[in-house]
Amino acid sequence: MTGALSRVFPIATVVAAIMVVWYGFTVYLNAPWQTDRYEKAGIEWQMGDLVRDTMAQERPILPAPHQIVAEIWKTTVQKKITSKRSLIFHGSVTLSSTLLGFAMGTILGIGLAVSIVENQAMDKSLMPWIITSQTIPILAIAPMIIVVLNAVGLSGLLPKAMISTYLSFFPVVVGMVKGLRSPDPMHIDLMRTYKASRMQMFWKLRLPASVPFLFASMKVAIAISLVGAIVGELPTGAVAGLGARLLAGSYYGQTIQIWSALISAACMAAILVGVVGVISHVTLKRMGLRT
Amino acid sequence: MTGFQRAIATIGGIAALLASYFAVGDAGAGGIGLVVASLALAAVGLRHHFGIMPQARLDLAASLAGMVLLLSMLDGEMPAASWLFLVACWLSGWLAVEKSLAARSLSQVMSSAVSLAVPVFFGAWIIFVWEVLTIGLEIPTVLLPPPSMIAVRFAESTSILWADFQQTVIKAALSGYIMGCGSAFIIAILIDRIPFLQRGLLPVGNFISALPIVGIAPIMVMWFGFDWQSKAAVVVVMTFFPMLVNTVAGLQATQAMERDLLRTYASSYFQLLIKLRLPTAAPFIFNALKINSTLALIGAIVAEFFGTPIVGLGFRISTEVGRMNVDMVWAEIVVAALAGSLSYGLLSLLERQVTFWHPSNRRKVQ
């Protein structure tokens, strides 16, 4: 119990400190506009009024945390899911392309890793280019790819998912290659003394050994494919998705809307990574690995 | 010669034979050349069954000659024979790579030359196939322009590209990168002295570096205006947390034995930091620097989609997409890719100089 407490307490302190700083900045950043307004209206004001009013502006420079929470509450629980203003609706659009892209990226990554480990020519010629592929800022050109794919008639889920795929295959390849090569020479020698074929070596030794590495990379991959999906939504003309909410918010100066989309994206990322973590924990436990 | 190599050679030879058969079928003006070339390629592929001249050099030469021939006859729609010829060339090149990698009696210099040449050869093939596919299948240039067209556009508009590069890479990304990484480094060293902050900040930092931080771009544009300052701010936030988390983890990577040894030498905090803990942390720090070099570019370019002066990579990409000048967009992508790869390469080089002692950088002993 004390162990858990000693872990949670520092985190809680840091989060609390962030909240305090945030509220401080809310007052500080929103104050000029508010005092300007008081002067125009000729209102006498006290410090207490200022603090209260800076946290209740409709389009603040920095919204207070409770305003964001209220907005999220309003747009998730109090709106119908089918409504265009429901964050659940937008979130589910983003989530579906995230998951599709993540699945495609993982499968692609595993396939590439297997071919790299099993074939030396693939290793030498592919690996440098896979690393180079990630130095291209794909996120930055994602909107263009979406627009071009839309022009050919590919629209909806798939183009966004392809951005996520491009981003998420990389950690999986790197992790899986490391994992498939992780069995130590002793084990490989043991398999050889059993006269194991290449296939048997792969299925019975290399693949099981790579599972912990696979899950570690999948955690990175799912977070990154969410980012890909959000950026992929930016140019679709603000139709649907958390990215579209961000863009619409920035067009109309709705800062609370931007922040609420941002915070929900953050929560979604945390939940997705958490789910992968739980699956990883359960699987590794059933495989008899210490976690 | 392994069974796998023999299979590649045989399939390549058969593809070349089929190519010559089809080329005879619809022999046009350039058809005769293709027939002769296909027969030659078939001979190169099938020679392995007769054990004649098994050197990898011959396969490589056949593959390169085939590429040149295909490029020379490339205009508009291509006949079926040339596709088979392309496949045969590809297989011939693959065989050359397989053979030269499998060769055991190579000198040190030769083997490192091979491991450098193989990825270059592969990259050249990718660009070649891209060129042949886009022109041969008559893919509309709006969709995917051939590399030659991009290269021409790149050469024509170097001044615009240079201006965009300065605005986005030098002003926005680089300044943000230095500020973000620098401040994270200093704060990491500070919080390293306070275990309480470490235990609190690390999970939070890990959490934040998994978040879609690009999303703060519209907010930063609102706060800091349209010019490069807002982009630099996005880059600072994006690069801060990976650097912080990695540096703190790196500073903890020393072993108790090593610390004890330095303590027996009566070393001060700063001596311990500079002589032991920072060098141990260097691989972690370089890891973060490498991750951040791509993140910085992404942040700077994406932030430009939310408002910018009329210069910059992101601005140019979004406007030229609207005008359907896709070749210009690709030229910008080339600039971004070059900047990304170059910074990554420089960092790797620097890392190798600084952490020469690390197992991953030591030369492998046979």
XYZ file of C-alpha atoms in Angstrom:
657
model
C 0.000 0.000 0.000
C 2.751 2.411 0.915
C 4.459 1.398 -2.333
C 1.475 2.434 -4.417
C 1.088 5.631 -2.423
C 4.719 6.592 -2.825
C 4.327 6.147 -6.564
C 1.064 8.056 -6.885
C 1.883 10.908 -4.543
C 4.698 12.508 -6.583
C 2.658 12.226 -9.779
C -0.354 13.776 -8.088
C 1.832 16.605 -6.802
C 3.201 17.320 -10.255
C -0.269 17.245 -11.803
C -1.556 19.555 -9.067
C 1.347 21.920 -9.688
C 0.533 21.960 -13.405
C -3.085 22.813 -12.566
C -2.028 25.697 -10.306
C 0.287 27.100 -12.972
C -2.453 26.678 -15.557
C -4.975 28.649 -13.491
C -2.337 31.301 -12.891
C -1.718 31.665 -16.602
C -5.442 31.713 -17.309
C -5.817 34.827 -15.207
C -2.593 36.385 -16.484
C -3.231 35.801 -20.197
C -6.921 36.654 -20.196
C -6.621 39.711 -17.948
C -5.740 42.354 -20.617
C -8.898 41.670 -22.610
C -11.000 41.669 -19.462
C -9.614 44.939 -18.038
C -10.057 46.507 -21.451
C -13.691 45.514 -21.308
C -14.136 46.904 -17.789
C -12.725 50.237 -18.887
C -15.012 50.449 -21.892
C -18.039 49.650 -19.782
C -16.808 51.916 -17.012
C -17.093 49.260 -14.342
C -15.211 49.486 -11.065
C -13.515 46.155 -10.489
C -11.840 44.277 -7.712
C -9.181 41.594 -8.007
C -11.800 38.950 -7.155
C -13.997 40.038 -10.052
C -11.085 39.883 -12.442
C -10.146 36.365 -11.407
C -13.747 35.200 -11.690
C -14.377 36.829 -15.046
C -11.126 35.750 -16.709
C -12.169 32.178 -16.093
C -15.604 32.636 -17.628
C -14.791 34.233 -20.972
C -16.395 32.819 -24.047
C -13.282 32.955 -26.241
C -10.385 33.123 -23.792
C -6.769 33.062 -24.897
C -6.258 30.220 -22.449
C -9.386 28.539 -21.111
C -9.403 27.357 -17.512
C -9.379 23.582 -16.959
C -12.903 23.572 -15.538
C -14.205 25.313 -18.647
C -12.697 22.566 -20.785
C -14.138 19.861 -18.563
C -17.551 21.525 -18.780
C -17.292 21.720 -22.561
C -16.288 18.057 -22.815
C -19.160 17.098 -20.514
C -21.563 19.161 -22.603
C -20.447 17.667 -25.897
C -20.238 14.059 -24.796
C -22.928 13.307 -22.264
C -25.509 15.963 -23.027
C -25.404 15.657 -26.820
C -26.862 12.821 -28.836
C -24.143 10.600 -30.279
C -25.442 11.137 -33.788
C -25.219 14.909 -33.439
C -22.536 16.689 -35.454
C -21.486 18.463 -32.272
C -20.981 15.354 -30.204
C -17.376 14.698 -29.330
C -18.175 10.995 -29.139
C -19.182 11.100 -32.796
C -15.968 12.885 -33.783
C -13.894 10.692 -31.507
C -15.298 7.505 -33.000
C -14.459 8.727 -36.521
C -10.874 9.315 -35.447
C -10.748 6.081 -33.487
C -11.865 3.928 -36.406
C -9.189 5.237 -38.752
C -6.607 4.994 -35.974
C -7.408 1.346 -35.367
C -7.520 0.469 -39.067
C -4.175 2.170 -39.671
C -2.686 0.572 -36.580
C -3.798 -2.896 -37.693
C -2.434 -2.423 -41.201
C 0.795 -0.953 -39.868
C 1.325 -3.801 -37.431
C 0.743 -6.456 -40.086
C 3.012 -4.655 -42.558
C 5.652 -4.195 -39.881
C 5.626 -7.848 -38.845
C 5.822 -8.972 -42.474
C 8.759 -6.692 -43.202
C 10.549 -7.727 -40.013
C 10.189 -11.421 -40.821
C 11.541 -10.949 -44.343
C 14.393 -8.819 -43.036
C 15.408 -11.395 -40.458
C 15.084 -14.353 -42.819
C 16.781 -12.837 -45.885
C 20.110 -11.071 -45.822
C 19.547 -9.206 -49.093
C 16.297 -7.765 -47.708
C 18.097 -6.758 -44.526
C 20.902 -4.932 -46.320
C 18.745 -3.198 -48.916
C 15.539 -2.475 -46.975
C 16.698 -1.505 -43.504
C 18.505 1.754 -44.412
C 15.506 2.879 -46.468
C 13.049 2.058 -43.712
C 15.030 4.345 -41.415
C 15.230 7.022 -44.111
C 11.481 6.754 -44.688
C 10.900 8.039 -41.175
C 13.127 11.083 -41.608
C 10.645 12.305 -44.204
C 8.168 14.357 -42.205
C 5.169 12.377 -43.445
C 2.843 14.066 -40.977
C 3.658 17.318 -42.670
C 2.719 16.072 -46.105
C -0.203 14.000 -44.860
C -2.790 16.599 -45.898
C -1.439 16.526 -49.442
C -1.634 12.752 -49.611
C -5.236 12.915 -48.420
C -6.156 15.520 -51.025
C -4.469 13.582 -53.822
C -6.102 10.299 -52.798
C -9.437 12.095 -52.615
C -8.887 13.264 -56.193
C -8.650 9.635 -57.333
C -11.842 8.777 -55.522
C -10.258 7.198 -52.473
C -11.982 8.966 -49.628
C -13.252 8.351 -46.145
C -11.448 6.039 -43.812
C -8.709 4.559 -45.958
C -6.528 7.595 -46.795
C -6.347 8.632 -43.141
C -5.625 5.065 -42.142
C -2.776 4.966 -44.657
C -1.069 7.889 -42.913
C -1.400 6.015 -39.636
C -0.038 2.876 -41.299
C 3.010 4.717 -42.589
C 3.746 6.038 -39.131
C 3.014 2.906 -37.150
C 4.809 0.256 -39.202
C 8.217 1.690 -38.298
C 8.328 1.006 -34.551
C 6.898 -2.447 -35.209
C 9.599 -3.279 -37.768
C 12.396 -2.071 -35.511
C 11.012 -3.835 -32.436
C 10.215 -7.076 -34.238
C 13.633 -7.281 -35.921
C 15.228 -6.836 -32.532
C 12.862 -9.402 -31.027
C 13.290 -12.028 -33.727
C 17.039 -11.745 -33.269
C 16.827 -11.792 -29.470
C 17.068 -15.569 -28.769
C 20.495 -16.132 -27.314
C 23.043 -18.383 -29.055
C 22.601 -21.106 -26.436
C 18.943 -21.570 -27.343
C 19.701 -21.514 -31.045
C 22.394 -24.141 -30.540
C 19.991 -26.255 -28.520
C 17.456 -26.114 -31.355
C 20.220 -27.108 -33.781
C 21.077 -30.156 -31.708
C 17.405 -31.106 -32.031
C 17.932 -30.803 -35.823
C 15.246 -28.120 -36.000
C 14.494 -26.835 -39.486
C 14.496 -23.131 -40.281
C 10.707 -23.072 -40.055
C 10.675 -24.836 -36.701
C 13.354 -22.496 -35.408
C 11.166 -19.571 -36.463
C 7.845 -20.801 -35.076
C 9.106 -22.355 -31.868
C 11.953 -20.068 -30.860
C 12.198 -16.758 -32.705
C 8.506 -15.849 -32.816
C 7.766 -16.505 -29.123
C 10.928 -14.628 -28.179
C 9.813 -11.589 -30.157
C 6.403 -11.186 -28.472
C 7.516 -8.868 -25.624
C 9.301 -6.657 -28.164
C 6.208 -6.650 -30.370
C 3.990 -5.380 -27.576
C 6.466 -2.700 -26.560
C 6.506 -1.389 -30.121
C 2.750 -1.667 -30.456
C 2.357 0.772 -27.578
C 4.417 3.344 -29.469
C 2.683 2.479 -32.737
C -0.870 3.006 -31.499
C -0.081 6.395 -29.991
C 1.604 7.501 -33.185
C -1.211 6.253 -35.413
C -3.659 8.390 -33.440
C -1.498 11.403 -34.245
C -1.522 10.344 -37.890
C -5.303 10.068 -37.956
C -5.758 13.503 -36.378
C -3.394 15.228 -38.783
C -4.990 13.302 -41.639
C -8.323 14.876 -40.760
C -7.072 18.442 -40.948
C -7.586 18.973 -44.687
C -10.838 17.086 -45.191
C -12.720 20.352 -45.053
C -13.550 20.034 -41.381
C -16.165 17.331 -41.831
C -15.671 14.929 -38.976
C -13.091 13.767 -36.491
C -11.062 15.334 -33.714
C -8.675 16.897 -36.220
C -11.606 18.536 -37.984
C -12.763 19.900 -34.617
C -9.306 21.391 -34.084
C -9.350 23.057 -37.496
C -12.904 24.365 -37.131
C -12.059 25.683 -33.690
C -9.015 27.517 -34.989
C -10.993 29.062 -37.884
C -13.667 30.484 -35.609
C -11.431 31.288 -32.653
C -13.274 28.800 -30.435
C -10.406 28.129 -28.072
C -12.499 26.052 -25.682
C -13.445 23.785 -28.567
C -9.789 23.373 -29.596
C -8.736 22.524 -26.069
C -11.584 20.100 -25.509
C -10.712 18.264 -28.745
C -7.073 18.239 -27.689
C -7.809 16.894 -24.203
C -10.127 14.206 -25.549
C -7.422 13.175 -28.011
C -5.006 12.966 -25.096
C -7.422 10.817 -23.101
C -7.976 8.588 -26.113
C -4.217 8.144 -26.547
C -3.856 7.243 -22.881
C -6.703 4.721 -23.051
C -5.404 3.111 -26.250
C -1.888 2.745 -24.868
C -3.380 1.416 -21.636
C -5.453 -1.194 -23.471
C -2.418 -2.422 -25.408
C -0.544 -2.523 -22.111
C -3.209 -4.693 -20.478
C -3.363 -7.077 -23.461
C 0.415 -7.300 -23.381
C 0.435 -8.028 -19.655
C -2.182 -10.786 -19.945
C -0.576 -12.389 -23.005
C 2.921 -12.386 -21.566
C 1.630 -13.842 -18.330
C -0.104 -16.672 -20.181
C 3.094 -17.305 -22.111
C 4.823 -17.722 -18.797
C 7.022 -14.660 -19.046
C 7.799 -12.527 -16.072
C 6.527 -9.005 -16.626
C 24.851 -21.469 -55.088
C 21.811 -21.955 -52.847
C 18.442 -23.237 -53.977
C 16.957 -19.800 -53.405
C 19.466 -18.118 -55.708
C 18.910 -20.778 -58.350
C 15.143 -20.171 -58.111
C 15.585 -16.420 -58.620
C 17.878 -17.011 -61.579
C 15.488 -19.484 -63.193
C 12.396 -17.312 -62.760
C 14.321 -14.331 -64.146
C 15.491 -16.353 -67.127
C 11.979 -17.599 -67.894
C 10.570 -14.061 -67.586
C 13.196 -12.835 -70.050
C 12.390 -15.653 -72.476
C 8.674 -14.807 -72.302
C 9.565 -11.139 -72.851
C 11.445 -12.004 -76.043
C 8.508 -14.150 -77.220
C 6.026 -11.291 -76.753
C 8.470 -8.773 -78.251
C 8.674 -10.884 -81.412
C 4.886 -10.962 -81.463
C 4.426 -7.206 -81.736
C 7.835 -6.134 -83.002
C 7.635 -2.406 -83.730
C 10.496 -0.055 -84.502
C 12.323 -0.616 -81.228
C 11.070 -4.171 -80.919
C 14.180 -5.815 -82.342
C 16.377 -4.298 -79.654
C 14.070 -5.618 -76.942
C 14.063 -9.106 -78.475
C 17.860 -9.232 -78.533
C 18.158 -7.795 -75.019
C 15.603 -10.228 -73.596
C 17.405 -13.183 -75.143
C 20.675 -11.940 -73.675
C 19.060 -11.518 -70.254
C 17.540 -15.002 -70.489
C 20.971 -16.384 -71.267
C 22.429 -14.565 -68.233
C 19.684 -15.948 -65.986
C 19.730 -19.516 -67.270
C 23.517 -19.812 -67.474
C 23.532 -20.998 -63.861
C 22.074 -24.307 -64.942
C 25.151 -24.888 -67.084
C 27.660 -23.579 -64.560
C 29.137 -20.931 -66.850
C 30.760 -17.816 -65.324
C 28.845 -17.600 -62.024
C 30.254 -14.168 -61.006
C 27.845 -11.653 -59.460
C 29.381 -8.956 -61.686
C 27.699 -10.394 -64.768
C 24.244 -10.301 -63.173
C 24.792 -6.745 -62.011
C 25.916 -5.647 -65.463
C 22.894 -7.332 -67.065
C 20.548 -5.597 -64.633
C 22.112 -2.159 -65.203
C 22.145 -2.576 -68.982
C 18.487 -3.574 -68.882
C 17.649 -0.443 -66.845
C 19.397 1.780 -69.387
C 17.586 0.102 -72.283
C 14.185 0.479 -70.604
C 14.853 4.158 -69.848
C 15.861 4.806 -73.456
C 12.625 3.364 -74.883
C 10.363 4.924 -72.263
C 7.542 6.993 -73.758
C 3.872 6.535 -73.088
C 2.224 3.146 -73.044
C 4.562 0.183 -72.819
C 3.969 -3.222 -74.431
C 3.567 -6.337 -72.308
C 7.036 -7.555 -73.223
C 8.756 -4.628 -71.489
C 7.000 -5.380 -68.187
C 8.329 -8.916 -68.255
C 11.717 -7.480 -69.168
C 11.486 -5.185 -66.125
C 10.768 -8.154 -63.871
C 13.694 -10.088 -65.339
C 16.025 -7.108 -64.774
C 14.834 -6.777 -61.179
C 15.451 -10.455 -60.483
C 18.876 -10.238 -62.069
C 19.756 -7.325 -59.807
C 18.415 -9.167 -56.767
C 20.519 -12.188 -57.669
C 23.620 -9.995 -57.894
C 22.895 -8.660 -54.391
C 22.256 -12.139 -53.001
C 25.486 -13.463 -54.456
C 27.699 -10.598 -53.350
C 26.307 -10.752 -49.816
C 26.834 -14.491 -49.640
C 30.436 -14.256 -50.844
C 32.657 -15.196 -47.920
C 36.178 -14.465 -49.073
C 35.790 -10.689 -49.235
C 38.351 -8.287 -47.821
C 37.313 -5.803 -45.125
C 37.186 -2.921 -47.602
C 35.212 -4.892 -50.171
C 32.589 -6.090 -47.701
C 31.982 -2.601 -46.328
C 31.783 -1.336 -49.921
C 29.167 -3.984 -50.671
C 27.089 -3.112 -47.620
C 27.147 0.535 -48.745
C 26.437 -0.222 -52.398
C 23.483 -2.545 -51.785
C 21.112 0.057 -50.287
C 22.175 2.606 -52.916
C 21.438 0.089 -55.661
C 18.072 -0.684 -54.065
C 17.200 3.026 -53.830
C 18.140 3.536 -57.468
C 15.842 0.660 -58.390
C 12.939 2.149 -56.427
C 13.289 5.468 -58.254
C 13.705 3.635 -61.563
C 10.551 1.548 -61.027
C 8.674 4.692 -59.987
C 9.744 6.399 -63.225
C 8.850 3.397 -65.398
C 5.489 2.831 -63.700
C 4.334 6.451 -63.829
C 5.279 6.878 -67.495
C 4.580 3.348 -68.660
C 1.131 3.149 -67.076
C 0.434 6.786 -68.011
C -0.490 7.711 -64.450
C -1.774 11.313 -64.430
C 0.953 13.620 -63.162
C -1.544 15.240 -60.798
C -1.578 11.975 -58.931
C 2.053 10.961 -58.929
C 4.610 12.788 -61.079
C 7.615 10.792 -62.333
C 10.931 11.498 -60.560
C 12.404 13.128 -63.674
C 9.650 15.752 -63.651
C 10.236 16.429 -59.951
C 13.969 16.760 -60.557
C 13.381 19.294 -63.352
C 11.019 21.306 -61.152
C 13.502 21.137 -58.292
C 16.319 22.472 -60.475
C 14.109 25.248 -61.879
C 12.873 26.626 -58.576
C 15.886 26.435 -56.308
C 15.494 30.049 -55.166
C 11.923 29.516 -53.922
C 12.928 26.241 -52.290
C 15.895 27.925 -50.596
C 13.665 30.682 -49.198
C 11.193 28.097 -47.896
C 14.031 26.081 -46.421
C 15.388 29.120 -44.576
C 11.970 30.088 -43.234
C 10.859 26.654 -42.061
C 13.988 24.680 -41.325
C 16.507 27.279 -40.169
C 14.284 29.867 -38.506
C 11.403 27.791 -37.141
C 12.584 24.216 -36.723
C 16.228 24.772 -35.793
C 15.654 27.579 -33.295
C 12.793 25.662 -31.684
C 14.872 22.503 -31.638
C 17.785 24.201 -29.888
C 15.536 25.917 -27.355
C 13.443 22.800 -26.688
C 16.319 20.353 -26.380
C 18.529 22.804 -24.481
C 15.936 23.714 -21.876
C 14.909 20.071 -21.445
C 18.552 19.109 -20.946
C 19.102 21.731 -18.253
C 15.848 20.919 -16.465
C 16.670 17.218 -16.601
C 19.974 17.856 -14.834
C 18.184 19.986 -12.244
C 15.411 17.522 -11.451
C 17.938 14.727 -11.382
C 19.010 16.086 -8.004
C 15.485 15.858 -6.598
C 14.196 12.244 -6.586
C 10.687 13.391 -5.687
C 10.354 15.485 -8.842
C 11.842 12.653 -10.853
C 9.242 10.182 -9.726
C 6.499 12.705 -10.399
C 7.720 14.221 -13.652
C 8.850 11.095 -15.487
C 5.432 9.392 -15.782
C 3.825 12.713 -16.684
C 6.560 13.397 -19.252
C 6.172 9.907 -20.707
C 2.449 10.476 -20.945
C 2.815 13.841 -22.647
C 5.349 12.593 -25.182
C 2.755 10.030 -26.332
C 0.169 12.743 -26.911
C -0.741 14.312 -30.243
C 1.139 17.522 -29.451
C 0.896 18.744 -33.041
C -2.627 19.670 -32.025
C -1.390 22.694 -30.103
C -0.297 24.285 -33.397
C -3.486 26.371 -33.837
C -3.203 27.618 -30.253
C 0.424 28.627 -30.692
C -0.406 30.439 -33.934
C -3.074 32.337 -32.010
C -0.634 33.253 -29.242
C 2.574 34.023 -31.114
C 1.340 35.277 -34.460
C 1.804 34.074 -38.020
C 5.576 34.304 -38.366
C 8.181 31.712 -37.469
C 7.979 32.380 -33.711
C 4.726 30.428 -33.382
C 6.227 27.499 -35.305
C 9.301 27.549 -33.101
C 7.015 27.464 -30.056
C 5.297 24.330 -31.352
C 8.708 22.766 -31.945
C 9.835 23.663 -28.418
C 6.845 21.891 -26.871
C 7.183 18.881 -29.178
C 10.887 18.349 -28.554
C 10.890 19.150 -24.840
C 9.428 15.983 -23.365
C 11.283 13.302 -25.352
C 14.533 15.058 -24.456
C 13.578 15.414 -20.792
C 12.517 11.796 -20.364
C 15.545 10.397 -22.185
C 18.078 12.589 -20.402
C 16.688 11.723 -16.980
C 16.682 8.025 -17.868
C 20.243 8.342 -19.152
C 21.455 10.066 -16.008
C 20.133 7.130 -14.002
C 21.952 4.606 -16.167
C 25.193 4.573 -14.210
C 25.927 1.569 -12.042
C 26.517 1.783 -8.320
C 30.001 0.283 -8.741
C 31.077 3.048 -11.112
C 29.669 5.761 -8.865
C 31.409 4.217 -5.864
C 34.698 4.144 -7.705
C 34.491 7.854 -8.473
C 33.490 8.524 -4.889
C 36.606 6.770 -3.654
C 38.499 9.223 -5.841
C 36.756 11.984 -3.827
C 35.138 13.410 -6.927
C 32.718 16.313 -6.541
C 29.180 16.389 -7.905
C 30.275 18.156 -11.081
C 33.195 15.823 -11.668
C 30.866 12.873 -11.248
C 28.410 14.499 -13.645
C 30.902 15.380 -16.347
C 33.226 12.405 -16.187
C 30.770 9.596 -15.574
C 27.084 10.373 -15.725
C 26.875 12.550 -18.848
C 28.998 10.167 -20.935
C 26.804 7.274 -19.775
C 23.730 9.288 -20.635
C 25.070 10.193 -24.100
C 23.448 7.290 -26.005
C 20.074 8.176 -24.457
C 20.536 11.869 -25.219
C 21.470 11.174 -28.832
C 18.461 8.924 -29.149
C 16.255 11.849 -28.107
C 18.127 14.260 -30.372
C 17.506 11.959 -33.335
C 13.811 11.508 -32.563
C 13.497 15.247 -32.099
C 15.163 16.131 -35.388
C 12.216 14.637 -37.295
C 9.671 15.879 -34.777
C 10.982 19.431 -35.176
C 10.484 19.366 -38.943
C 7.013 17.906 -38.584
C 6.025 20.496 -35.998
C 7.312 23.406 -38.050
C 5.616 22.291 -41.260
C 2.281 21.308 -39.732
C 2.093 24.569 -37.771
C 2.291 26.436 -41.072
C -1.023 24.928 -42.149
C -2.733 27.083 -39.508
C -1.492 30.438 -40.708
C 1.814 31.696 -42.030
C 3.502 34.451 -44.020
C 3.709 33.628 -47.729
C 6.884 31.610 -47.452
C 7.750 28.244 -45.929
C 7.599 24.546 -46.731
C 4.188 23.975 -45.171
C 2.701 27.065 -46.791
C 4.047 26.069 -50.213
C 2.819 22.494 -49.855
C -0.708 23.517 -48.936
C -1.038 26.216 -51.617
C 0.537 24.195 -54.433
C -1.752 21.266 -53.648
C -4.642 23.656 -54.122
C -3.234 24.721 -57.492
C -2.645 21.080 -58.461
C 1.086 21.709 -58.974
C 1.951 18.357 -57.536
C 5.498 18.374 -58.931
C 6.253 21.489 -56.867
C 4.818 19.786 -53.804
C 7.088 16.829 -54.404
C 10.072 19.134 -54.798
C 9.222 20.547 -51.345
C 8.912 17.023 -49.996
C 12.378 16.296 -51.385
C 13.694 19.355 -49.525
C 12.051 18.186 -46.300
C 13.326 14.644 -46.766
C 16.842 15.879 -47.485
C 16.779 18.129 -44.428
C 15.463 15.271 -42.280
C 17.933 12.685 -43.542
C 20.848 15.102 -43.410
C 20.210 16.111 -39.806
C 19.715 12.474 -38.844
C 22.943 11.526 -40.590
C 24.908 14.353 -38.957
C 23.585 13.388 -35.543
C 24.522 9.744 -36.121
C 28.027 10.791 -37.121
C 28.369 12.989 -34.071
C 27.036 10.173 -31.912
C 29.629 7.807 -33.277
C 32.353 10.315 -32.437
C 31.088 10.996 -28.934
C 30.056 7.494 -27.901
C 32.797 5.565 -29.678
C 33.102 3.339 -26.613
C 29.503 2.086 -26.791
C 29.082 -1.595 -27.807
C 26.835 -0.694 -30.755
C 29.581 1.499 -32.242
C 32.540 -0.782 -31.703
C 33.725 -2.706 -34.708
C 32.470 -6.246 -34.631
C 35.152 -8.793 -33.915
C 34.825 -11.851 -36.090
